[in-house]
mmCIF file of C-alpha atoms in Angstrom:
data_model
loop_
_atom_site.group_PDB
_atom_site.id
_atom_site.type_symbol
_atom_site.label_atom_id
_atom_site.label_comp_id
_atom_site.label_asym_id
_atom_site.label_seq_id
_atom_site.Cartn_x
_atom_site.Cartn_y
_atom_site.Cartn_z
ATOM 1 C CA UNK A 172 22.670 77.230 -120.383
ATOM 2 C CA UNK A 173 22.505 77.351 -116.276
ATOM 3 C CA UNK A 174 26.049 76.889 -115.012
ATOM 4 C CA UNK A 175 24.824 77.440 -110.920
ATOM 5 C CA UNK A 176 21.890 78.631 -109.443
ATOM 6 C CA UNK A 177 22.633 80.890 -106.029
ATOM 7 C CA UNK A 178 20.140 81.417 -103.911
ATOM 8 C CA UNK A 179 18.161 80.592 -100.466
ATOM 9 C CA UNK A 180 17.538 76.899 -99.740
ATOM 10 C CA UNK A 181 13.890 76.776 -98.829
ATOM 11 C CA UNK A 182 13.164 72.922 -98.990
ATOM 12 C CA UNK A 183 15.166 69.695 -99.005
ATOM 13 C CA UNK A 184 14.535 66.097 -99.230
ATOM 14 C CA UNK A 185 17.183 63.181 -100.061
ATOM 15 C CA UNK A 186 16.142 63.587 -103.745
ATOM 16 C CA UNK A 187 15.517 67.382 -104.491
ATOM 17 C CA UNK A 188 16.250 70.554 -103.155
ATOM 18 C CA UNK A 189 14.440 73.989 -103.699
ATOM 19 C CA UNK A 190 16.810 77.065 -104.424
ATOM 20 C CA UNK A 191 14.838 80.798 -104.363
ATOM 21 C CA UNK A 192 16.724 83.082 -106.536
ATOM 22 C CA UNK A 193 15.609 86.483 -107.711
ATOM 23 C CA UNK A 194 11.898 85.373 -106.771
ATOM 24 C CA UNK A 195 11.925 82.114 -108.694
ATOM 25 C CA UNK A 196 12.092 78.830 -106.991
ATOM 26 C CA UNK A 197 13.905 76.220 -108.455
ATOM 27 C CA UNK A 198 13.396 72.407 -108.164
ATOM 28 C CA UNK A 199 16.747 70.488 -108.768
ATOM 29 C CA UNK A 200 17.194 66.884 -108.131
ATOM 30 C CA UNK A 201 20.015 66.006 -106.226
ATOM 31 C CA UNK A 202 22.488 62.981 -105.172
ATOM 32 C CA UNK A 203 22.576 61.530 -101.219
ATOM 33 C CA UNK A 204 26.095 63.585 -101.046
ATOM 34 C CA UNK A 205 24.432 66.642 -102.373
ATOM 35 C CA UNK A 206 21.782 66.293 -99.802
ATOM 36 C CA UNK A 207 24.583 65.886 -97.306
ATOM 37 C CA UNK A 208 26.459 68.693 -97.819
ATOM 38 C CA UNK A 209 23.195 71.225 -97.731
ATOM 39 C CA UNK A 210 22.517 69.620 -94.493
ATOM 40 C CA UNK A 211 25.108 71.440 -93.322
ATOM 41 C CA UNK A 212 23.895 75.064 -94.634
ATOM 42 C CA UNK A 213 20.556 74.473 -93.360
ATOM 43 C CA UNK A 214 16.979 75.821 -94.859
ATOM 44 C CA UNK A 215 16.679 79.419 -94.780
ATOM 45 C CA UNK A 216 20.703 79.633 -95.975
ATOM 46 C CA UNK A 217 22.112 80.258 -98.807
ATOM 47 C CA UNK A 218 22.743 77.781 -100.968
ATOM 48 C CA UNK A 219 25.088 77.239 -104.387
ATOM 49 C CA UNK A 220 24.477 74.201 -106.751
ATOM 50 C CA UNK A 221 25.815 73.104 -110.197
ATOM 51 C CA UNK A 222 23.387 73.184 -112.580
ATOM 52 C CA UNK A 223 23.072 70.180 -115.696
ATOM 53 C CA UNK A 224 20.024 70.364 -117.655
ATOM 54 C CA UNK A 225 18.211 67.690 -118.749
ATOM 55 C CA UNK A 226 15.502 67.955 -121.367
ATOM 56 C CA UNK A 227 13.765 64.590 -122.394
ATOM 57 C CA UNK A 228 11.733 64.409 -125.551
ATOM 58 C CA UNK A 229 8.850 61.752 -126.872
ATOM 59 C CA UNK A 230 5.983 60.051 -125.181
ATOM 60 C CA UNK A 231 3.269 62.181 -124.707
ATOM 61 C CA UNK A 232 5.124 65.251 -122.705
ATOM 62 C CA UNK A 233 8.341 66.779 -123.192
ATOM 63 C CA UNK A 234 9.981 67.362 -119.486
ATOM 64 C CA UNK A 235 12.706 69.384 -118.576
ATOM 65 C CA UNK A 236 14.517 68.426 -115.336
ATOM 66 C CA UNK A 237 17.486 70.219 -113.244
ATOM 67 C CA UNK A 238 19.608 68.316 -111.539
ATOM 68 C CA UNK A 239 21.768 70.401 -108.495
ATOM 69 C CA UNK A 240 25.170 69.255 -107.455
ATOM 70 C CA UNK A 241 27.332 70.340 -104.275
ATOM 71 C CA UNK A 242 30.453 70.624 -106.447
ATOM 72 C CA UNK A 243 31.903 70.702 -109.834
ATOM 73 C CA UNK A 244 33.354 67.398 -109.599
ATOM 74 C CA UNK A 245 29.866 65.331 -108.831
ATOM 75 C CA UNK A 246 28.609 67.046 -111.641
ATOM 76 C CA UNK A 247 31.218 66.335 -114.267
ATOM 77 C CA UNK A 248 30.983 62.557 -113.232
ATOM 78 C CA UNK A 249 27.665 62.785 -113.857
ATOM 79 C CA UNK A 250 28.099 64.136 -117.111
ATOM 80 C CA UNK A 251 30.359 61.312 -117.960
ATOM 81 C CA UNK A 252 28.129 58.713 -116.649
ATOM 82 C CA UNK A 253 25.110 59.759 -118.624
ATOM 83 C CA UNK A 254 26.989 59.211 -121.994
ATOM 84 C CA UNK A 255 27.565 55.199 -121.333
ATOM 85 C CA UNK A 256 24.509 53.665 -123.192
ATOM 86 C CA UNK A 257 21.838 52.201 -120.858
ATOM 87 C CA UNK A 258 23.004 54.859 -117.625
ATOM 88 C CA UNK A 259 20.257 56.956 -117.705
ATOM 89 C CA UNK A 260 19.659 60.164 -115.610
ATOM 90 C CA UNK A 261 18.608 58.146 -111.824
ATOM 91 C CA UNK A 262 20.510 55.562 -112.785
ATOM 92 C CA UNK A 263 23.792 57.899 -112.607
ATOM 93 C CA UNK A 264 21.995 59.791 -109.647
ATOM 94 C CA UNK A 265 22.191 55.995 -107.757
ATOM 95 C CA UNK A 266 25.402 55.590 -108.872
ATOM 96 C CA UNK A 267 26.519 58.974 -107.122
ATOM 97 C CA UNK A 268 24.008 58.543 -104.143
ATOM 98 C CA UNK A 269 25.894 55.049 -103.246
ATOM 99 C CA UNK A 270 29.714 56.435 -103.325
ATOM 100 C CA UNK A 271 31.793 59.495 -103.044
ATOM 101 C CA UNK A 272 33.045 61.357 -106.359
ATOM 102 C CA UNK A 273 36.375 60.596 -105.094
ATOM 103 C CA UNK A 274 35.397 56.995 -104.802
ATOM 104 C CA UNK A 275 33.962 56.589 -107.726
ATOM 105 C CA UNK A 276 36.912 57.708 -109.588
ATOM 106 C CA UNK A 277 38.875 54.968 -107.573
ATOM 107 C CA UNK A 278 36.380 52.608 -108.693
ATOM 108 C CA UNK A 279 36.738 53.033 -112.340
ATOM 109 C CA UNK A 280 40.134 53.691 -112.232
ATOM 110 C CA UNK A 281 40.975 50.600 -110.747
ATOM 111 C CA UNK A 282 38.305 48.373 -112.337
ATOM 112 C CA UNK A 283 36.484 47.526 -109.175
ATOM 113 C CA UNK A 284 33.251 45.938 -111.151
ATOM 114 C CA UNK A 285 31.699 44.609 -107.783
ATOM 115 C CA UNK A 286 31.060 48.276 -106.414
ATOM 116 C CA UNK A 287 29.010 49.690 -109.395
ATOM 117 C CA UNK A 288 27.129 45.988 -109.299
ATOM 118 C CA UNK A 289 26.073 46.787 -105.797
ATOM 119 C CA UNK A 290 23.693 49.567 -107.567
ATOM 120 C CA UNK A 291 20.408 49.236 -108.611
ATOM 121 C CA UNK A 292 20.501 49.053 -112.183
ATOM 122 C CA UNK A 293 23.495 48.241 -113.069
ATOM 123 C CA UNK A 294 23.954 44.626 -113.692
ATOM 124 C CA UNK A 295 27.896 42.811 -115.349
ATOM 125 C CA UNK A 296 27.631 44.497 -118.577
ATOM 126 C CA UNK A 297 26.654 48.010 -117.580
ATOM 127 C CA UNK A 298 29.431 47.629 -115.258
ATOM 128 C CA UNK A 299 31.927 46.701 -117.677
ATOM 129 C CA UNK A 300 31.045 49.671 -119.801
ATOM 130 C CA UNK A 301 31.475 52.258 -117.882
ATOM 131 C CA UNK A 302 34.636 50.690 -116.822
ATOM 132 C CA UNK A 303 35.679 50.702 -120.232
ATOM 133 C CA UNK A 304 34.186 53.854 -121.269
ATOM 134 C CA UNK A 305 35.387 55.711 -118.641
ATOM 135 C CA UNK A 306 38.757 54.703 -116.515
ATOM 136 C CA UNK A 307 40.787 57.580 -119.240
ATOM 137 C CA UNK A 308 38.031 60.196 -119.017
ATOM 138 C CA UNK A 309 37.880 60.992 -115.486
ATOM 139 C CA UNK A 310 41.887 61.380 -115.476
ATOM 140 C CA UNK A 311 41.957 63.591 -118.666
ATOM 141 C CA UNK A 312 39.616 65.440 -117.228
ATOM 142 C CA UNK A 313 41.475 65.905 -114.312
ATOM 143 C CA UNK A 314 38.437 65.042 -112.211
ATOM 144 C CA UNK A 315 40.510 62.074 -110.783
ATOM 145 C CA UNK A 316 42.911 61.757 -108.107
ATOM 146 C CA UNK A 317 46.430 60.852 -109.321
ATOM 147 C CA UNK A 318 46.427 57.333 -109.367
ATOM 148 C CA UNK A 319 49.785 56.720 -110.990
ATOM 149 C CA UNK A 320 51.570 58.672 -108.305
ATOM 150 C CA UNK A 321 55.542 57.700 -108.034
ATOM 151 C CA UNK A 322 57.339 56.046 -105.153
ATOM 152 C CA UNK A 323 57.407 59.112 -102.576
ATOM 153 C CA UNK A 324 54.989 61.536 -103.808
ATOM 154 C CA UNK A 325 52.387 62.634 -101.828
ATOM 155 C CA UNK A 326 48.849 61.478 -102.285
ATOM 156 C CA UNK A 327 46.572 63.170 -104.618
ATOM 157 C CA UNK A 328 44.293 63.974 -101.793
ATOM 158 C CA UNK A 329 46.836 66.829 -100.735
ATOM 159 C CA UNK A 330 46.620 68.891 -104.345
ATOM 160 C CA UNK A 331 44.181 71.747 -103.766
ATOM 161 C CA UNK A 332 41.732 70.796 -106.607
ATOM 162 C CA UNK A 333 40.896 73.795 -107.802
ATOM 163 C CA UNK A 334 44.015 75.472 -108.485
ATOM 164 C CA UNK A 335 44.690 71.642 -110.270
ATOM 165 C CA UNK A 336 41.342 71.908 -112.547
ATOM 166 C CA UNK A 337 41.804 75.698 -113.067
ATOM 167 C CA UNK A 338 45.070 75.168 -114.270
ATOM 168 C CA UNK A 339 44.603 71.823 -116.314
ATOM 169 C CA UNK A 340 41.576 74.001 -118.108
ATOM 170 C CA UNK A 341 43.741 76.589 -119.076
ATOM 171 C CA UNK A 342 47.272 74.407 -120.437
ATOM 172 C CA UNK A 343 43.873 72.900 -122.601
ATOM 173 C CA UNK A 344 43.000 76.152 -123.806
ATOM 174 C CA UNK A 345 46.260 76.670 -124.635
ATOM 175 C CA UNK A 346 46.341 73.536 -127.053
ATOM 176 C CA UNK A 347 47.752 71.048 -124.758
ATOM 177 C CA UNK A 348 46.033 67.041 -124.155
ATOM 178 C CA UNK A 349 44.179 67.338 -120.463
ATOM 179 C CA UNK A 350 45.552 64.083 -119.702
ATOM 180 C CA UNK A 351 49.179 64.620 -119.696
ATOM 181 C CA UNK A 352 48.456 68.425 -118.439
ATOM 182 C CA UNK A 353 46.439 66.805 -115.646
ATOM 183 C CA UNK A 354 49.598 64.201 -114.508
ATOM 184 C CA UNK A 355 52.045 67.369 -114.773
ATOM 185 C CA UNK A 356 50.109 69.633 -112.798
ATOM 186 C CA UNK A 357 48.968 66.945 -110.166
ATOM 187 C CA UNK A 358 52.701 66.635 -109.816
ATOM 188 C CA UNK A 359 53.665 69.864 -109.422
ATOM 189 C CA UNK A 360 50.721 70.650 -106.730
ATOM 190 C CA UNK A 361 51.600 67.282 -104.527
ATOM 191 C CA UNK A 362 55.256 68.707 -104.680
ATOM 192 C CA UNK A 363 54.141 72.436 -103.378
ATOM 193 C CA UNK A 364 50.323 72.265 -102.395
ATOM 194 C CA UNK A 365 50.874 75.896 -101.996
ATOM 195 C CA UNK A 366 51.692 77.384 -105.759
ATOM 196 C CA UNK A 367 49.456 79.934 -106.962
ATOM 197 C CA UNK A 368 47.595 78.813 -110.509
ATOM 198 C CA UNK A 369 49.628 81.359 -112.332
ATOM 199 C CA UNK A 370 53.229 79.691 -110.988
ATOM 200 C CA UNK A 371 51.378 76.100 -111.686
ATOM 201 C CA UNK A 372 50.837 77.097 -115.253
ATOM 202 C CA UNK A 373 54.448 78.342 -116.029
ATOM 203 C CA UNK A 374 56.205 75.455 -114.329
ATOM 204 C CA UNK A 375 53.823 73.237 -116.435
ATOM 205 C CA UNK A 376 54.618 74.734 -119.547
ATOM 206 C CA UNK A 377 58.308 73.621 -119.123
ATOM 207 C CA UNK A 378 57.052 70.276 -118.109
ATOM 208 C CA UNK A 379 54.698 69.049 -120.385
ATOM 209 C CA UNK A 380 56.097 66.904 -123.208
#
């Protein structure tokens, strides 16, 4: 399985980028923030996208389709999307092409139905299941931002998120739920944005319930 591919950005379009690595060019489809964010590197730079697979069986050809994303977090809401029946692979990409990751997880989390009807694609129902399907996921997963935040404590947009996902992977590892791992360590890193993973982790440990 292809967790990234690193490499030299040699074309880009608002729907797929080329990565060159070790002689190989790879085509991945990508989301309007993916595009966005290579913008910024530039063709001839080097590049590093998250890698999901996609293999699609039946009809007359079997294809087999990469699809690149900027960051861990687009990717895992991807992920998630694709396993509500009737999102397909472009629908999701839409989906993620039309909002933020970080608004997207607002929009589930609070229900917002009108957003994801804005989409091609996704009409009341569709909607309404990945509302349902979803709003717990993207917080146990820690993917979120803390949306249950008590009076006085910062905003989850402060927490360094990858000191809050490496740490939320490893109290997981370690046998405890994500989502109550995720709402301790979210706390702990909007208290002290500045605690190394290892600190996060013990500190959590004494936490969790």
């Amino acid at each position: 399985m292809i967790e990234y591919i690193k490499g030299e950005l040699t074309e880009l379009t608002p729907a797929m980028a080329v990565v060159e690595a070790g002689g190989v060019g790879y085509a991945l489809c990508i989301t309007l923030n993916t595009y966005t964010a290579l913008q910024k590197n530039g063709i001839g730079e080097c590049v590093k996208l998250y890698v999901n697979e996609q293999l699609v069986t039946g009809g007359r050809d079997d294809s087999f389709t990469l699809y690149g994303f900027a960051g861990k977090q687009e990717r895992e809401l991807y992920r998630l999307l694709i396993t509500v029946n009737g999102v397909g692979a472009n629908t999701a990409r839409m989906i993620l092409s039309a909002t933020t990751p970080a608004d997207l997880c607002n929009t589930i989390a609070s229900g917002n139905e009108k957003m994801l009807k804005t989409v091609k694609g996704i009409g009341p129902k569709a909607a309404q299941r990945i509302i349902l399907e979803l709003k717990d996921k993207i917080v146990s997963l820690g993917i979120a931002q803390e949306l249950h935040a008590t009076p006085g404590t910062p905003a989850a947009t402060n927490v360094n998120g990858e000191i809050r996902d490496e740490a939320v992977a490893a109290l997981t590892a370690l046998g405890f739920s994500p989502a109550p791992s995720a709402k301790v360590v979210t706390e702990i890193l909007s208290a002290n944005p500045d605690t190394p993973v290892e600190q996060v982790i013990k500190q959590a440990l004494k936490m969790i319930k």
